[in-house]
Amino acid sequence: MGDLVTLYYRRNRGWPTPEDSYGLTPMYGADGWCRGCGVSLREQTGSIVLRSKGLTGAQGAWIPYWRTNVLCMQRSLGEDLAGRFGLRLRPVVWPRQAPGEAVQVLMPVVGERWFDPDELRRRTHLRHGRDGVACPTCGTWRWLPLRLVEQPPVHVGPELAAAPIAASPEWFGDGWSSFHKLLMVRELAELIQRASPRDFTVEEVPQVYESHP
Ligand SMILES: [Zn+2]
């Protein structure tokens, strides 16, 4: 078992708004994301705005619809975890009445490359018959999605080994769905899963450690 794991989300809660940007404009600015593929083009600059319909209170932790790289949780849990693991938080904004105070745990892109591109090419071909596509609008390369059991091992460099939570430099996705692979330290993942067992399971991730950067 590696030191880093991922959280698999069992369901989604809360709808990002406005819908015409799938919630991206408040988070990145109107010109901070690509209208061709939905990838963000800069660091997040604003809060996610969530409609609370179907959320059943801002309890525990959860992943909203559409934005699968956005980890939300009730504020008290987020602040506790932020203090213990050195996480960065952003408040979640509600367009109407708030179902409770909530925060987003930011997942910074860490490292230059997690995966061997030859391995990604081989495995995406096996699964999809092709490997990925460069967006004609922004030029970002996205690998076609791979399930956890299909993905090649993550090469863990010193920077990633020291991060409490991280997003892959590589983008994955198809059509309007664009996302990073996510990793976090096991203890953090287990605390989140225990706080929200209906939302998450903790999953092992194949990983190899690079002793020489
Ligand atoms: Zn694009």
Short mmCIF file of C-alpha atoms and ligand atoms in Angstrom, two decimals:
data_model
loop_
_atom_site.label_atom_id
_atom_site.label_comp_id
_atom_site.label_asym_id
_atom_site.label_seq_id
_atom_site.Cartn_x
_atom_site.Cartn_y
_atom_site.Cartn_z
CA MET A 1 0.00 0.00 0.00
CA GLY A 2 1.20 3.49 -0.80
CA ASP A 3 1.07 6.52 1.42
CA LEU A 4 -1.31 8.33 -0.90
CA VAL A 5 -4.88 7.31 -1.62
CA THR A 6 -7.85 8.80 -3.35
CA LEU A 7 -11.47 9.35 -2.41
CA TYR A 8 -14.00 7.75 -4.71
CA TYR A 9 -17.27 9.67 -4.63
CA ARG A 10 -20.39 7.55 -4.31
CA ARG A 11 -22.80 10.38 -5.09
CA ASN A 12 -22.96 14.08 -5.89
CA ARG A 13 -24.65 16.80 -3.84
CA GLY A 14 -25.37 20.44 -4.69
CA TRP A 15 -25.65 22.06 -8.12
CA PRO A 16 -22.99 24.56 -9.21
CA THR A 17 -24.44 27.74 -10.60
CA PRO A 18 -24.76 29.46 -13.01
CA GLU A 19 -25.54 26.46 -15.18
CA ASP A 20 -24.35 28.05 -18.43
CA SER A 21 -20.78 27.72 -17.19
CA TYR A 22 -21.36 24.58 -15.09
CA GLY A 23 -20.38 26.79 -12.17
CA LEU A 24 -16.95 27.71 -13.61
CA THR A 25 -17.35 31.48 -14.08
CA PRO A 26 -17.62 32.34 -10.36
CA MET A 27 -14.59 30.13 -9.66
CA TYR A 28 -12.23 31.24 -12.44
CA GLY A 29 -13.70 34.37 -13.98
CA ALA A 30 -15.48 34.56 -17.34
CA ASP A 31 -12.20 34.22 -19.26
CA GLY A 32 -10.52 31.87 -16.78
CA TRP A 33 -11.84 28.63 -18.26
CA CYS A 34 -12.10 27.21 -21.76
CA ARG A 35 -15.47 27.16 -23.43
CA GLY A 36 -14.25 24.44 -25.76
CA CYS A 37 -13.41 21.80 -23.17
CA GLY A 38 -14.17 23.17 -19.70
CA VAL A 39 -10.60 23.14 -18.31
CA SER A 40 -9.56 25.97 -16.02
CA LEU A 41 -6.88 28.23 -17.47
CA ARG A 42 -5.67 29.86 -14.26
CA GLU A 43 -5.69 29.43 -10.50
CA GLN A 44 -9.10 29.54 -8.89
CA THR A 45 -9.97 33.15 -8.07
CA GLY A 46 -13.45 32.89 -6.54
CA SER A 47 -15.81 30.69 -4.60
CA ILE A 48 -17.97 27.97 -6.04
CA VAL A 49 -21.64 28.96 -5.87
CA LEU A 50 -23.85 26.01 -5.00
CA ARG A 51 -27.59 25.62 -5.14
CA SER A 52 -28.55 23.63 -2.10
CA LYS A 53 -31.39 21.74 -3.81
CA GLY A 54 -31.07 18.07 -2.88
CA LEU A 55 -28.09 18.72 -0.63
CA THR A 56 -29.96 17.84 2.58
CA GLY A 57 -27.97 20.26 4.71
CA ALA A 58 -24.31 21.16 4.43
CA GLN A 59 -23.32 18.14 6.52
CA GLY A 60 -20.15 16.08 6.29
CA ALA A 61 -18.22 16.30 3.03
CA TRP A 62 -19.32 15.94 -0.56
CA ILE A 63 -18.62 16.40 -4.25
CA PRO A 64 -21.07 18.58 -6.21
CA TYR A 65 -22.53 17.68 -9.56
CA TRP A 66 -20.32 18.44 -12.64
CA ARG A 67 -17.30 19.69 -10.67
CA THR A 68 -15.77 16.41 -9.54
CA ASN A 69 -12.50 18.09 -8.47
CA VAL A 70 -14.31 20.31 -5.95
CA LEU A 71 -14.27 18.87 -2.45
CA CYS A 72 -16.78 20.59 -0.16
CA MET A 73 -17.41 20.09 3.51
CA GLN A 74 -19.12 21.65 6.47
CA ARG A 75 -17.03 24.52 7.75
CA SER A 76 -16.24 23.04 11.17
CA LEU A 77 -14.85 19.86 9.61
CA GLY A 78 -12.90 21.84 7.01
CA GLU A 79 -11.30 24.10 9.58
CA ASP A 80 -10.35 21.17 11.78
CA LEU A 81 -8.72 19.32 8.87
CA ALA A 82 -7.08 22.49 7.55
CA GLY A 83 -5.41 23.03 10.93
CA ARG A 84 -4.17 19.46 11.13
CA PHE A 85 -3.01 18.96 7.55
CA GLY A 86 -2.22 22.47 6.33
CA LEU A 87 -5.04 22.65 3.79
CA ARG A 88 -6.23 25.81 2.05
CA LEU A 89 -9.94 26.57 2.17
CA ARG A 90 -12.38 28.77 0.33
CA PRO A 91 -15.93 29.50 1.51
CA VAL A 92 -18.78 27.93 -0.46
CA VAL A 93 -21.30 30.59 -1.51
CA TRP A 94 -25.03 29.94 -1.62
CA PRO A 95 -27.23 31.98 -3.97
CA ARG A 96 -30.19 31.96 -1.62
CA GLN A 97 -30.55 30.81 1.96
CA ALA A 98 -27.54 28.84 3.19
CA PRO A 99 -28.20 25.30 4.41
CA GLY A 100 -25.17 25.75 6.68
CA GLU A 101 -21.63 27.08 6.53
CA ALA A 102 -19.43 25.20 4.11
CA VAL A 103 -15.94 25.41 2.65
CA GLN A 104 -14.10 24.02 -0.34
CA VAL A 105 -10.77 22.28 0.26
CA LEU A 106 -8.41 23.46 -2.48
CA MET A 107 -6.46 20.78 -4.32
CA PRO A 108 -3.40 22.36 -5.94
CA VAL A 109 -1.74 20.85 -8.99
CA VAL A 110 1.50 19.34 -7.68
CA GLY A 111 4.50 18.28 -9.75
CA GLU A 112 5.17 18.35 -13.49
CA ARG A 113 3.97 14.88 -14.40
CA TRP A 114 2.40 12.01 -12.48
CA PHE A 115 2.11 9.40 -15.20
CA ASP A 116 4.39 7.92 -17.82
CA PRO A 117 2.82 9.21 -21.06
CA ASP A 118 3.68 5.98 -22.91
CA GLU A 119 1.77 4.01 -20.28
CA LEU A 120 -1.18 6.42 -20.47
CA ARG A 121 -1.19 6.07 -24.25
CA ARG A 122 -1.12 2.31 -24.08
CA ARG A 123 -3.87 2.05 -21.49
CA THR A 124 -6.21 4.63 -23.01
CA HIS A 125 -5.85 2.80 -26.35
CA LEU A 126 -6.71 -0.47 -24.67
CA ARG A 127 -9.83 1.04 -23.13
CA HIS A 128 -11.01 3.48 -25.79
CA GLY A 129 -9.15 2.69 -28.99
CA ARG A 130 -7.60 6.17 -28.89
CA ASP A 131 -5.67 8.10 -26.30
CA GLY A 132 -6.94 11.66 -26.00
CA VAL A 133 -7.38 14.92 -27.79
CA ALA A 134 -5.93 18.44 -27.76
CA CYS A 135 -8.68 21.05 -27.40
CA PRO A 136 -8.95 23.07 -30.63
CA THR A 137 -9.79 26.19 -28.59
CA CYS A 138 -7.17 26.23 -25.80
CA GLY A 139 -4.74 23.53 -26.91
CA THR A 140 -4.91 21.61 -23.62
CA TRP A 141 -4.28 17.90 -24.03
CA ARG A 142 -6.76 15.66 -22.22
CA TRP A 143 -6.35 11.93 -21.84
CA LEU A 144 -9.52 9.92 -22.18
CA PRO A 145 -10.82 8.82 -18.77
CA LEU A 146 -9.32 5.76 -17.11
CA ARG A 147 -10.82 3.99 -14.14
CA LEU A 148 -8.64 3.58 -11.08
CA VAL A 149 -7.94 -0.08 -11.88
CA GLU A 150 -6.90 0.89 -15.40
CA GLN A 151 -4.60 3.79 -14.64
CA PRO A 152 -0.82 3.39 -14.62
CA PRO A 153 1.10 3.96 -11.37
CA VAL A 154 1.59 7.50 -10.17
CA HIS A 155 5.25 8.48 -10.02
CA VAL A 156 5.56 10.17 -6.64
CA GLY A 157 8.32 12.78 -6.62
CA PRO A 158 9.46 14.68 -3.52
CA GLU A 159 6.96 17.49 -4.02
CA LEU A 160 4.00 15.13 -4.25
CA ALA A 161 5.29 13.01 -1.37
CA ALA A 162 5.20 16.13 0.84
CA ALA A 163 1.70 17.32 -0.20
CA PRO A 164 -1.33 16.63 2.00
CA ILE A 165 -3.66 16.79 -0.99
CA ALA A 166 -2.93 17.22 -4.69
CA ALA A 167 -4.31 17.28 -8.21
CA SER A 168 -2.47 15.78 -11.19
CA PRO A 169 -0.78 18.05 -13.74
CA GLU A 170 -2.44 15.83 -16.37
CA TRP A 171 -5.98 16.56 -17.48
CA PHE A 172 -8.43 13.78 -18.23
CA GLY A 173 -11.87 13.90 -19.76
CA ASP A 174 -14.03 13.94 -22.81
CA GLY A 175 -16.48 16.47 -24.21
CA TRP A 176 -17.29 18.98 -21.51
CA SER A 177 -16.05 16.83 -18.68
CA SER A 178 -12.49 17.73 -17.64
CA PHE A 179 -10.78 16.70 -14.46
CA HIS A 180 -7.51 15.97 -12.70
CA LYS A 181 -6.68 12.80 -10.84
CA LEU A 182 -6.64 13.43 -7.08
CA LEU A 183 -4.49 12.12 -4.27
CA MET A 184 -4.31 12.79 -0.55
CA VAL A 185 -2.60 11.37 2.50
CA ARG A 186 -4.33 8.32 3.89
CA GLU A 187 -5.21 9.78 7.30
CA LEU A 188 -6.93 12.77 5.74
CA ALA A 189 -8.93 10.59 3.35
CA GLU A 190 -10.01 8.30 6.18
CA LEU A 191 -11.18 11.22 8.32
CA ILE A 192 -13.24 12.60 5.42
CA GLN A 193 -14.68 9.17 4.64
CA ARG A 194 -15.60 8.61 8.28
CA ALA A 195 -17.32 12.00 8.39
CA SER A 196 -19.29 11.17 5.24
CA PRO A 197 -19.49 7.42 4.64
CA ARG A 198 -22.42 7.80 2.25
CA ASP A 199 -20.38 10.15 0.07
CA PHE A 200 -16.98 8.48 -0.16
CA THR A 201 -14.91 5.36 -0.13
CA VAL A 202 -11.13 5.39 0.30
CA GLU A 203 -9.33 3.75 -2.62
CA GLU A 204 -5.78 2.51 -3.03
CA VAL A 205 -3.80 4.03 -5.90
CA PRO A 206 -0.87 2.30 -7.62
CA GLN A 207 2.20 4.45 -7.02
CA VAL A 208 5.97 4.26 -7.33
CA TYR A 209 8.35 6.45 -5.39
CA GLU A 210 11.16 8.28 -7.10
CA SER A 211 14.18 8.40 -4.86
CA HIS A 212 16.10 10.71 -7.20
CA PRO A 213 14.16 13.71 -8.50
ZN ZN B 1 -10.08 23.95 -24.23
#
